[in-house]
Amino acid sequence: MASADWLEELRHILDADLQLRAYKPGQWQELETLADEDPELFRQLPGGAVAVQGTADAQRADVLEIRRARPLGHTELRLIGWMLGAMKAGKAAPAAPTGVEKQAASLGAWIMEQLERPQAEMLPEALTMGGRLYADMIPFLLIREYHGLVDEPYAELEKLLRSFFEEEIILLPLQRNEWLILSPTAPLSDSLLDSGEEEESEEESLRSIGLGLHDMLASEWLGECHIAIAFPIQPSKSIVETTALLRETVQLGRRFQIGSSVHLPWELHLERLLSAIPEGDRARFVEQAFSRSDYYVEPEIMTTLETFFSLDCNVSETAKKLYIHRNTLLYRLDKLKQETGLDVRLFRDAVMVKVILLLYKVTKRP
């Protein structure tokens, strides 16, 4: 799991007694979970000691047991888990992290701690990454859907991201399978310039960058992931608030934008409002809407409606996008009106149907 030299160095850093032990199947699960920590990585041993799982398979799990007079803090545990990540792939012990990696891990742990506070503290000067966080940067939140035992080595992921942005980026590990990426604004400027004669908005440029990043990570990295993007910020002033916004954006995107992997906060205002409605009220609203007809969610009409709304209720553009005759589209909309009493060509009814479809996606129906 780790070389003797690496283990000795960790002993010195933590000022703790460390033991490597092989656990039989089931022994790990018998240990108590550690409050507010990932149960797949950390467990509680009798007497206050902590166990950190490294490599594991069906026959055994290699576990690092840590015993120290004073309790290990959340930041220390995050750093230990991050350093052991490469071993979960069955590789040799990772090289000692660079100064930048240590700063990134410390800043990521600080952000996670601030997210639990009612009001975030000012960013300490020591965590500004040598002053780099005072510049305007584009924030991306990356969440990997893969939940296996293998963690991506920091250096490999950073190298992959630098190759995409062609700039020096800042990569901050937040928790397992979750990273905050801060990119210089140059890619956004380049995207706006490359749009040619047809003027492209900042929102459209950020979407294009996000789609390109997702395609690269999904094909060259470890599979499917979700990405949220916000407008450029000065991280030293708003890194915690922006991280909270991006995490909420991914959560809303997963629930309301099924099939999409790139999520933008300015496209989820209505979804954010609806998510604040108590679950019971949402369920009653959907049930009442479906009491007359559930024609809304027949596959053909649902696809038609989602395309219709995405194109600002433009009949001609919707028919073109669906490769159907305009009269065919009008027939479907007339049938919807006949079945439900709602005509989506009228603004008021279009809003109602949009809300019904959004709530349907997140409401469990019997």
XYZ file of C-alpha atoms in Angstrom:
366
model
C 0.000 0.000 0.000
C 2.820 2.403 0.821
C 6.575 2.343 1.002
C 8.343 2.430 4.374
C 9.840 5.832 3.554
C 6.478 7.305 2.680
C 4.874 5.854 5.797
C 7.646 7.212 7.990
C 7.253 10.670 6.455
C 3.507 10.594 7.166
C 4.194 9.510 10.763
C 6.437 12.521 11.185
C 3.941 14.954 9.639
C 0.985 13.738 11.732
C 3.016 13.003 14.879
C 0.999 9.800 15.147
C 1.380 6.034 15.368
C 0.559 4.449 11.980
C -0.040 0.783 11.266
C -0.879 -0.931 7.986
C -3.254 -3.864 8.406
C -5.100 -6.260 6.110
C -8.819 -6.520 6.903
C -10.923 -9.551 6.050
C -14.208 -9.122 4.131
C -16.799 -7.522 6.375
C -14.391 -6.214 9.027
C -14.384 -2.731 7.522
C -18.185 -2.518 7.527
C -18.295 -3.549 11.182
C -16.404 -0.415 12.226
C -18.330 2.674 13.309
C -18.684 5.472 10.771
C -16.914 8.760 11.392
C -19.194 11.773 11.736
C -19.307 14.028 8.655
C -16.733 11.915 6.775
C -17.000 9.560 3.798
C -17.757 6.071 5.242
C -16.033 4.426 2.260
C -12.769 6.109 3.236
C -12.855 6.705 6.998
C -14.034 4.648 9.974
C -13.770 4.924 13.756
C -11.652 2.485 15.766
C -12.063 1.814 19.507
C -10.302 4.378 21.648
C -10.681 7.224 19.158
C -8.268 5.976 16.511
C -9.115 6.397 12.824
C -8.965 3.834 10.016
C -8.434 4.934 6.400
C -9.143 2.399 3.652
C -6.652 2.059 0.809
C -6.831 -0.725 -1.778
C -9.702 -3.175 -1.485
C -11.132 -6.178 -3.286
C -13.409 -9.120 -2.517
C -10.722 -10.897 -0.448
C -9.131 -8.119 1.616
C -8.856 -4.421 2.299
C -5.587 -2.651 3.104
C -6.259 -0.199 5.913
C -4.108 2.497 7.493
C -4.788 2.784 11.234
C -3.921 6.156 12.783
C -3.589 6.661 16.530
C -2.790 10.079 17.963
C -3.254 11.760 21.332
C -5.263 14.630 19.871
C -8.109 14.044 17.394
C -7.503 14.388 13.678
C -9.221 17.421 12.183
C -11.413 17.455 9.087
C -8.690 19.121 7.018
C -6.095 16.536 8.068
C -8.451 13.691 7.179
C -9.173 15.240 3.778
C -5.447 15.528 3.082
C -4.802 11.927 4.139
C -7.649 10.615 1.994
C -6.448 12.653 -0.954
C -2.843 11.420 -0.601
C -3.990 7.804 -0.457
C -6.237 8.180 -3.500
C -3.705 6.880 -5.999
C -3.273 3.658 -4.009
C -6.898 2.728 -4.608
C -5.935 1.934 -8.165
C -3.430 -0.615 -6.875
C -0.513 1.605 -7.839
C 2.675 2.361 -6.002
C 2.642 4.953 -3.268
C 2.181 8.465 -4.648
C 5.020 10.887 -4.757
C 5.010 13.576 -2.108
C 2.565 16.285 -3.166
C 3.972 19.485 -4.570
C 3.537 22.813 -2.865
C 0.730 23.740 -5.276
C -1.092 20.449 -4.612
C -0.861 20.975 -0.849
C -2.215 24.512 -1.190
C -5.036 23.292 -3.432
C -6.025 20.551 -0.985
C -5.920 22.991 1.949
C -8.027 25.545 0.082
C -10.518 22.878 -0.986
C -10.872 21.693 2.622
C -11.312 25.306 3.798
C -14.097 25.877 1.237
C -15.934 22.742 2.399
C -15.707 23.915 6.004
C -17.034 27.371 5.083
C -19.998 25.853 3.243
C -21.177 24.468 6.582
C -21.102 27.896 8.246
C -24.039 30.351 8.278
C -21.681 33.027 6.955
C -18.357 32.401 5.252
C -15.186 33.941 6.648
C -12.799 36.087 4.654
C -10.338 34.045 2.598
C -6.989 33.928 4.475
C -4.076 35.443 2.595
C -2.180 32.154 2.961
C -4.820 30.400 0.821
C -4.842 32.814 -2.141
C -2.519 30.524 -4.139
C 0.277 33.063 -4.231
C -2.118 35.903 -5.103
C -3.608 34.122 -8.158
C -7.107 34.268 -6.668
C -7.179 38.057 -6.967
C -7.514 37.828 -10.763
C -10.826 37.306 -12.560
C -11.382 33.611 -13.331
C -14.099 31.358 -14.728
C -15.385 28.865 -12.110
C -16.349 25.308 -13.097
C -17.635 22.615 -10.760
C -16.823 19.086 -11.912
C -18.587 16.087 -10.374
C -17.781 12.607 -11.596
C -20.570 10.031 -11.652
C -18.159 7.128 -11.160
C -18.408 5.932 -7.553
C -15.886 3.090 -7.543
C -12.798 2.838 -5.366
C -10.397 4.490 -7.790
C -9.646 8.173 -7.239
C -8.095 10.251 -9.986
C -4.507 11.358 -9.179
C -4.400 15.118 -8.857
C -1.456 15.619 -11.210
C -3.041 13.594 -14.031
C -6.345 15.447 -13.858
C -4.616 18.831 -13.701
C -2.501 17.953 -16.740
C -5.594 16.905 -18.680
C -7.378 20.144 -17.816
C -4.375 22.276 -18.756
C -4.282 20.583 -22.148
C -7.918 21.572 -22.715
C -7.733 25.177 -21.535
C -4.209 25.737 -22.851
C -3.728 27.909 -19.766
C -2.538 27.484 -16.191
C -5.637 26.522 -14.232
C -6.268 26.060 -10.510
C -7.714 22.676 -9.540
C -9.213 22.395 -6.057
C -10.338 18.995 -4.703
C -13.503 19.510 -2.629
C -14.501 15.960 -1.768
C -14.396 12.588 -3.409
C -15.289 12.864 -7.118
C -15.808 16.640 -6.857
C -13.470 19.435 -7.954
C -13.614 23.195 -8.390
C -11.745 24.396 -11.492
C -10.692 28.031 -11.879
C -9.677 29.020 -15.385
C -8.312 32.348 -16.667
C -10.847 34.293 -18.715
C -8.792 33.917 -21.919
C -10.855 30.904 -23.178
C -14.007 33.025 -22.883
C -12.440 35.903 -24.826
C -11.178 33.489 -27.489
C -14.625 31.924 -27.816
C -16.241 35.319 -28.318
C -13.685 36.232 -30.983
C -14.005 32.882 -32.769
C -17.775 33.237 -33.057
C -17.162 35.224 -36.274
C -19.700 37.607 -37.709
C -22.583 36.097 -35.775
C -22.473 37.723 -32.353
C -22.334 35.207 -29.512
C -23.354 36.101 -25.978
C -21.229 35.424 -22.939
C -23.774 32.835 -21.821
C -23.520 30.986 -25.144
C -19.720 31.083 -25.032
C -19.649 29.622 -21.514
C -22.034 26.878 -22.613
C -19.767 26.055 -25.574
C -16.719 25.837 -23.310
C -18.617 23.609 -20.879
C -19.808 21.267 -23.619
C -16.286 20.950 -25.002
C -14.861 20.273 -21.551
C -17.499 17.627 -20.849
C -16.887 15.852 -24.162
C -13.147 15.754 -23.492
C -13.491 14.457 -19.932
C -16.166 11.897 -20.826
C -14.054 10.429 -23.633
C -10.495 10.719 -22.287
C -11.042 10.531 -18.553
C -13.136 8.063 -16.533
C -16.604 8.327 -18.009
C -19.665 10.424 -17.337
C -19.573 13.602 -15.268
C -21.581 16.763 -14.574
C -20.250 20.295 -15.036
C -21.683 23.587 -13.762
C -20.340 26.962 -14.870
C -20.791 30.493 -13.541
C -19.829 33.911 -14.864
C -16.244 35.048 -14.158
C -15.548 35.958 -10.542
C -12.695 37.215 -8.403
C -12.204 34.063 -6.287
C -10.648 35.915 -3.347
C -13.998 37.657 -2.803
C -16.657 35.064 -3.652
C -15.170 31.573 -3.981
C -17.382 30.081 -1.241
C -20.635 31.647 -2.471
C -19.853 30.632 -6.055
C -19.068 27.053 -5.029
C -22.402 26.871 -3.201
C -24.193 28.197 -6.302
C -22.487 25.681 -8.592
C -23.252 22.757 -6.278
C -26.919 23.792 -6.177
C -26.867 24.144 -9.972
C -25.633 20.567 -10.440
C -28.229 19.304 -7.975
C -31.032 21.099 -9.820
C -29.667 20.060 -13.206
C -29.630 16.396 -12.221
C -33.273 16.597 -11.142
C -34.766 18.821 -13.819
C -32.449 18.499 -16.845
C -32.447 14.741 -17.264
C -30.089 13.736 -20.047
C -28.005 16.904 -19.783
C -24.522 17.030 -18.230
C -23.656 20.740 -18.500
C -25.691 22.991 -16.203
C -25.870 26.791 -16.148
C -27.357 28.654 -13.153
C -29.038 31.332 -15.285
C -31.093 28.605 -17.002
C -32.468 27.199 -13.758
C -34.264 30.133 -12.117
C -37.721 28.546 -12.380
C -36.349 25.171 -11.268
C -34.754 26.789 -8.218
C -38.072 28.344 -7.279
C -39.998 25.086 -7.742
C -37.493 23.095 -5.695
C -38.297 25.307 -2.704
C -41.935 24.131 -2.725
C -42.553 21.404 -0.111
C -42.630 17.919 -1.617
C -46.214 17.286 -0.525
C -47.438 20.439 -2.247
C -45.602 19.505 -5.443
C -47.151 16.043 -5.439
C -50.665 17.429 -4.927
C -50.214 19.919 -7.765
C -49.083 17.211 -10.181
C -51.877 14.886 -9.106
C -54.427 17.621 -9.686
C -52.957 18.401 -13.112
C -53.116 14.723 -14.093
C -56.638 14.209 -12.755
C -58.031 15.195 -16.153
C -55.392 13.651 -18.424
C -51.768 12.472 -18.403
C -51.381 13.248 -22.105
C -48.555 15.668 -21.201
C -46.116 12.838 -20.607
C -46.780 10.581 -23.564
C -43.317 10.229 -25.160
C -44.179 11.967 -28.420
C -45.955 14.927 -26.878
C -43.331 15.336 -24.148
C -40.555 15.526 -26.745
C -42.660 17.962 -28.738
C -43.303 20.200 -25.743
C -39.698 20.243 -24.563
C -38.535 21.206 -28.046
C -41.304 23.803 -28.322
C -40.288 25.447 -25.021
C -36.562 25.309 -25.812
C -37.263 27.280 -29.012
C -39.315 29.968 -27.248
C -42.643 28.511 -28.414
C -41.826 29.139 -32.072
C -44.026 26.824 -34.139
C -42.010 26.967 -37.368
C -38.645 26.403 -35.680
C -40.066 23.554 -33.574
C -41.453 21.763 -36.631
C -38.102 22.166 -38.379
C -36.179 20.839 -35.358
C -38.501 17.826 -35.065
C -38.411 17.157 -38.834
C -42.196 17.251 -39.073
C -44.647 19.336 -41.101
C -45.934 22.473 -39.436
C -49.501 21.135 -39.637
C -48.427 17.969 -37.826
C -47.108 20.080 -34.962
C -50.304 22.123 -34.857
C -52.315 18.896 -34.739
C -50.323 17.720 -31.703
C -50.820 21.043 -29.913
C -54.551 20.986 -30.686
C -54.776 17.428 -29.337
C -53.026 18.579 -26.143
C -55.575 21.376 -25.757
C -58.425 18.922 -26.311
C -57.072 16.443 -23.761
C -55.940 18.862 -21.029
C -57.724 22.141 -21.663
C -54.402 23.987 -21.978
C -53.202 25.689 -25.151
C -49.421 26.154 -25.027
C -49.626 28.789 -27.768
C -51.027 31.066 -25.053
C -48.439 32.417 -22.602
C -50.421 31.634 -19.467
C -51.122 28.024 -20.479
C -47.529 27.548 -21.685
C -46.223 28.525 -18.242
C -48.653 26.117 -16.594
C -47.610 23.177 -18.802
C -43.924 23.991 -18.292
C -44.389 23.889 -14.514
C -46.349 20.624 -14.722
C -43.570 18.955 -16.738
C -40.834 20.186 -14.402
C -42.632 18.980 -11.291
C -43.494 15.689 -12.930
C -39.778 14.931 -13.314
C -39.119 15.236 -9.578
C -42.394 13.969 -8.128
C -42.913 10.285 -7.469
C -46.292 9.216 -8.739
C -48.006 5.980 -7.654
